[in-house]
PDB file of C-alpha atoms in Angstrom:
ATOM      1  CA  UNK A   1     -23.058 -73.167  81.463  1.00  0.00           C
ATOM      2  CA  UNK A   2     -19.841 -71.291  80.468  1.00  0.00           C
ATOM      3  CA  UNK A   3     -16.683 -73.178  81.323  1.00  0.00           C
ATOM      4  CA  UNK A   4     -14.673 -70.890  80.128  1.00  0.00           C
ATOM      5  CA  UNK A   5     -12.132 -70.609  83.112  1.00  0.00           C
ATOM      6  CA  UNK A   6     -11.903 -66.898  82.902  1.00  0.00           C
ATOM      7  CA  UNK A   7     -15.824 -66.511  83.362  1.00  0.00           C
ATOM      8  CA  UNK A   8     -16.436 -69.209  85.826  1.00  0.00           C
ATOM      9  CA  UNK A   9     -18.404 -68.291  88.642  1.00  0.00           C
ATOM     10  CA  UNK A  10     -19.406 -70.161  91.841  1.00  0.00           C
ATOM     11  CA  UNK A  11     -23.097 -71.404  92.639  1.00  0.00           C
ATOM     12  CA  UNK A  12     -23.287 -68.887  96.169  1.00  0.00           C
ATOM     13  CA  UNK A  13     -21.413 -67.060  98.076  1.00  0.00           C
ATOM     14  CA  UNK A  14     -19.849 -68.139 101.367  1.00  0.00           C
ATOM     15  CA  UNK A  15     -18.609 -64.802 102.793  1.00  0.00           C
ATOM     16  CA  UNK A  16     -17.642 -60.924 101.592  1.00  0.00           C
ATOM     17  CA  UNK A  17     -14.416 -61.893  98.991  1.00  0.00           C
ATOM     18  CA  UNK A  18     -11.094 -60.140 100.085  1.00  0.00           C
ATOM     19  CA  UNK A  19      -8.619 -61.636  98.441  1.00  0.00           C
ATOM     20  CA  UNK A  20      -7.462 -63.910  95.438  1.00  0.00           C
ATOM     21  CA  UNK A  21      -6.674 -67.309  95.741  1.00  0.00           C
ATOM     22  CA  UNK A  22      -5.213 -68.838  91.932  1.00  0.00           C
ATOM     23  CA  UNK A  23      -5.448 -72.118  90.762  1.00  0.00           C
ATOM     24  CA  UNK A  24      -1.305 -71.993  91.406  1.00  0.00           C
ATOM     25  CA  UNK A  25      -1.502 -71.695  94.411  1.00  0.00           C
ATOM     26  CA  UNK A  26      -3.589 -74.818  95.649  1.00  0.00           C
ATOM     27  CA  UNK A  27      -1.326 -78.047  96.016  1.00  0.00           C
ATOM     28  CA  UNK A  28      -2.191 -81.547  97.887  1.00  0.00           C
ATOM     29  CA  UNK A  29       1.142 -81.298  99.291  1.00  0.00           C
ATOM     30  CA  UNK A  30       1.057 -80.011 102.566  1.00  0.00           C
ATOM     31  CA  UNK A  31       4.034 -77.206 101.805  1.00  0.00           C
ATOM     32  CA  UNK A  32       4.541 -75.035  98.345  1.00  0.00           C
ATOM     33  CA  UNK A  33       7.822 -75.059  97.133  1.00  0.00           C
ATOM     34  CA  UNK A  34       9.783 -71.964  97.661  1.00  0.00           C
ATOM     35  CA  UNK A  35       7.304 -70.293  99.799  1.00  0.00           C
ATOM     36  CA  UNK A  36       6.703 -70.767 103.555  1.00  0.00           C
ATOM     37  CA  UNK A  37       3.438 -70.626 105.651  1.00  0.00           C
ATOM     38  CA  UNK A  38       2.919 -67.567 107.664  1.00  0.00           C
ATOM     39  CA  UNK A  39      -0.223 -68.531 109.119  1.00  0.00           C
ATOM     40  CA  UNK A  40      -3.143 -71.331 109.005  1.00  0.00           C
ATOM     41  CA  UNK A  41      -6.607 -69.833 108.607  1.00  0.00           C
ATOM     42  CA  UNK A  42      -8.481 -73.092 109.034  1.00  0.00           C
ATOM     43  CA  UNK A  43      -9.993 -75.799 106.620  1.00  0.00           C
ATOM     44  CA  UNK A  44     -11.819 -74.590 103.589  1.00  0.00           C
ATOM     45  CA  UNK A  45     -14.324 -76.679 101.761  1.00  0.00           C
ATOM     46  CA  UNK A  46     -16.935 -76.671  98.779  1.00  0.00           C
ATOM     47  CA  UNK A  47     -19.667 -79.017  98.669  1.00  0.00           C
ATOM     48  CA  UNK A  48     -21.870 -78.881  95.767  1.00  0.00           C
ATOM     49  CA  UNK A  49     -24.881 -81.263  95.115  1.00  0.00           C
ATOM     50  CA  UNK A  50     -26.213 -82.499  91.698  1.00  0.00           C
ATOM     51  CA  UNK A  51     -28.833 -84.421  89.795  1.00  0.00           C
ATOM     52  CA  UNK A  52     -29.740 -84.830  86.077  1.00  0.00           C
ATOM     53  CA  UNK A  53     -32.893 -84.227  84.803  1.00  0.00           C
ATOM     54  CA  UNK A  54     -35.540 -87.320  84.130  1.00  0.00           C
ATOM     55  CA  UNK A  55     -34.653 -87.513  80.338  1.00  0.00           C
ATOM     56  CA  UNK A  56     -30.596 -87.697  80.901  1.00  0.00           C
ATOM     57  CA  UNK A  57     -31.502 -90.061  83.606  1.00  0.00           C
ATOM     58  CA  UNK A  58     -33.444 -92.475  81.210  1.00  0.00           C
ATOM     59  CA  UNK A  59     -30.642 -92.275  78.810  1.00  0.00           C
ATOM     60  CA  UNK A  60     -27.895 -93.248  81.266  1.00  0.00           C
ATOM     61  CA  UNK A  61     -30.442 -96.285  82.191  1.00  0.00           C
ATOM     62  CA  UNK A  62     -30.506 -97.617  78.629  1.00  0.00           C
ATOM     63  CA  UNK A  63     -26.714 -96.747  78.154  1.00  0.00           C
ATOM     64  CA  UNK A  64     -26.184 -99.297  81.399  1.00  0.00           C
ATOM     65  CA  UNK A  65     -27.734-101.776  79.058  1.00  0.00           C
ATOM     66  CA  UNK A  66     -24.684-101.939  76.491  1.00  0.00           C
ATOM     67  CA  UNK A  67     -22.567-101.144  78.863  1.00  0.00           C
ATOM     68  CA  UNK A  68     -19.134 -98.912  78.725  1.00  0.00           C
ATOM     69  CA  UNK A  69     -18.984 -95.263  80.109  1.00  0.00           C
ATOM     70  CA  UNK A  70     -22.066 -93.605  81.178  1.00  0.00           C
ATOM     71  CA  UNK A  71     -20.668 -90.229  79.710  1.00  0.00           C
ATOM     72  CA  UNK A  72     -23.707 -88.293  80.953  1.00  0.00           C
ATOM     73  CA  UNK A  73     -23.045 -89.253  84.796  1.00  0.00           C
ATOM     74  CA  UNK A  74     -19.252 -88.968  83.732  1.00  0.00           C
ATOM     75  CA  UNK A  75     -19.859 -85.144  82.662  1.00  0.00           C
ATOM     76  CA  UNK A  76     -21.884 -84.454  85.893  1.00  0.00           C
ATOM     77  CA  UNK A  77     -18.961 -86.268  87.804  1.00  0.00           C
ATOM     78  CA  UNK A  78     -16.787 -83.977  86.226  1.00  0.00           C
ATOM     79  CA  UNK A  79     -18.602 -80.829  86.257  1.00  0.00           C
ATOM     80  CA  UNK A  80     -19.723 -81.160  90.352  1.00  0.00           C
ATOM     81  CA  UNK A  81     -15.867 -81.894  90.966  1.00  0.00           C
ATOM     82  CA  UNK A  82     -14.727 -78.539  89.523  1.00  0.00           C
ATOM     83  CA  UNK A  83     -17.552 -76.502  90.856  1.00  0.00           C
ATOM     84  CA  UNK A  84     -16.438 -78.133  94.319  1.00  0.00           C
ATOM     85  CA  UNK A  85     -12.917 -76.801  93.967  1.00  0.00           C
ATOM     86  CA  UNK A  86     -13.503 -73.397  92.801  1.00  0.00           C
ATOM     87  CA  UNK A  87     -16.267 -73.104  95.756  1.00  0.00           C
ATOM     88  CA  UNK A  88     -13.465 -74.549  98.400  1.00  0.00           C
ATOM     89  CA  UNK A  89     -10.761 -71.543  96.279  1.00  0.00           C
ATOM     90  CA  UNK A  90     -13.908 -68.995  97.178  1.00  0.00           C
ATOM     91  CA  UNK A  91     -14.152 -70.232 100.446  1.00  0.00           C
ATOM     92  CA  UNK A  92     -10.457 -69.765 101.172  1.00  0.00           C
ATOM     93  CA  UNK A  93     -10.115 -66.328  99.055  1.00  0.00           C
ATOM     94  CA  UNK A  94     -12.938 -65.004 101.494  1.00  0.00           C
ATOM     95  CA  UNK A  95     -11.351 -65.985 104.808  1.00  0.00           C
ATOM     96  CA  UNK A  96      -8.032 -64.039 103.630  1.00  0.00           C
ATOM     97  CA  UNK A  97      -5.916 -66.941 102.064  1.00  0.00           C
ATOM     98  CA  UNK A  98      -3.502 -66.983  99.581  1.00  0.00           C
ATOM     99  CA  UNK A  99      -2.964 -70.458  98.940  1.00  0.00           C
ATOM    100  CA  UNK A 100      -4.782 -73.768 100.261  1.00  0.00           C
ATOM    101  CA  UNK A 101      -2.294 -76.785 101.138  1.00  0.00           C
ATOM    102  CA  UNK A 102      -3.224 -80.175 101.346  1.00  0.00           C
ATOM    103  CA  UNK A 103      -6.387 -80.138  99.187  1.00  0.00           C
ATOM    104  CA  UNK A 104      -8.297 -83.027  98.563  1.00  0.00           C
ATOM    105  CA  UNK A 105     -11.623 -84.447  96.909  1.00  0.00           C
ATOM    106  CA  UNK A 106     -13.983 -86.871  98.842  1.00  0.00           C
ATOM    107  CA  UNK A 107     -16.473 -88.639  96.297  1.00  0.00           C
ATOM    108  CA  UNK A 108     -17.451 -86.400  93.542  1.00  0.00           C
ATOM    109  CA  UNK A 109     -18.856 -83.198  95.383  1.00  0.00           C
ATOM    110  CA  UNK A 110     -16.358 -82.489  98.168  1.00  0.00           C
ATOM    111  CA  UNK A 111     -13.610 -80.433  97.955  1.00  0.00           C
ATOM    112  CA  UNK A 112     -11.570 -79.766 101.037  1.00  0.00           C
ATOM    113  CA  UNK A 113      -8.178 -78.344 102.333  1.00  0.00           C
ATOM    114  CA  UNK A 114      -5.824 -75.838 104.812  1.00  0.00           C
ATOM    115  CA  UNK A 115      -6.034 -72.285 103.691  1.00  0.00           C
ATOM    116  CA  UNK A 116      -3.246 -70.975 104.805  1.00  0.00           C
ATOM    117  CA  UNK A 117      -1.113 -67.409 104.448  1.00  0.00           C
ATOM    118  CA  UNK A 118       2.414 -67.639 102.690  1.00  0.00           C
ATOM    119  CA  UNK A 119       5.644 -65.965 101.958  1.00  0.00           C
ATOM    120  CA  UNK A 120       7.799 -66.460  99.070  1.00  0.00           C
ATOM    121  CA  UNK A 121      11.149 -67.607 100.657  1.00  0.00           C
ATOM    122  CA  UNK A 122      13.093 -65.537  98.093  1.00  0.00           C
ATOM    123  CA  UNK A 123      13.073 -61.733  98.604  1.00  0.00           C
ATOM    124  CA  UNK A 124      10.639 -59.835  95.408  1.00  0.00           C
ATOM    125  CA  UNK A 125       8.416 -62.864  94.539  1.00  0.00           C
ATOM    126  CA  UNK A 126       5.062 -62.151  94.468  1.00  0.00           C
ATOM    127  CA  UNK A 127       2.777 -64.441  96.415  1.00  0.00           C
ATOM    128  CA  UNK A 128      -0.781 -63.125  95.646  1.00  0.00           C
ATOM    129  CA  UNK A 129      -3.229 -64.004  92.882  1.00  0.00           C
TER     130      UNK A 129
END
């Protein structure tokens, strides 16, 4: 898999996309600074469930034996968390969001938050991804 942040693509589709919601724009505060919120779509979420094939599975059994970090259940750790949040910045995109507030992570392969419409307070910012 490509993780190449410009060519990262979610594992399915939740809805038709409309908009764009960028990385910038998701905060686990539940207000962005200098912008206010217009409008709360809803929560947003991405779930994505893993396993590792039989052969990475034996090796993370034997690697339990010497103990220290189980890098291959680290990587999938890793890998299932950002999958979850670009799915939950799909998610939010689709439903007409600009930004998600008060995102959060529960375990390894949930990613959840407020999409939510907002202004820039200042007059000429731009505000969309």
């Amino acid at each position: 898999m490509n993780n190449d942040p410009l060519e990262r693509r979610v594992p399915y589709n939740v809805s038709p996309p409309r908009y764009s919601v960028s990385h910038q724009m998701v905060t686990t505060a539940f207000e962005l600074p200098n912008h206010r919120v217009m409008q709360n779509l809803g929560v947003v979420r991405g779930i994505v469930v893993r396993s590792r094939n039989v052969f990475a599975t034996i090796g993370a059994t034997l690697q339990t034996i010497v103990g220290g970090n189980i890098t291959v259940w680290t990587t999938l750790c890793e890998q299932t968390r950002v999958d979850a949040f670009e799915i939950m910045i799909q998610h939010a995109t689709e439903i007409g969001a600009n930004a998600v507030i008060g995102a959060r992570y529960d375990t390894t392969d949930l990613a959840y938050g407020t999409a939510v419409i907002v202004e820039p307070t200042s007059p000429g910012e731009s505000y969309r991804g």
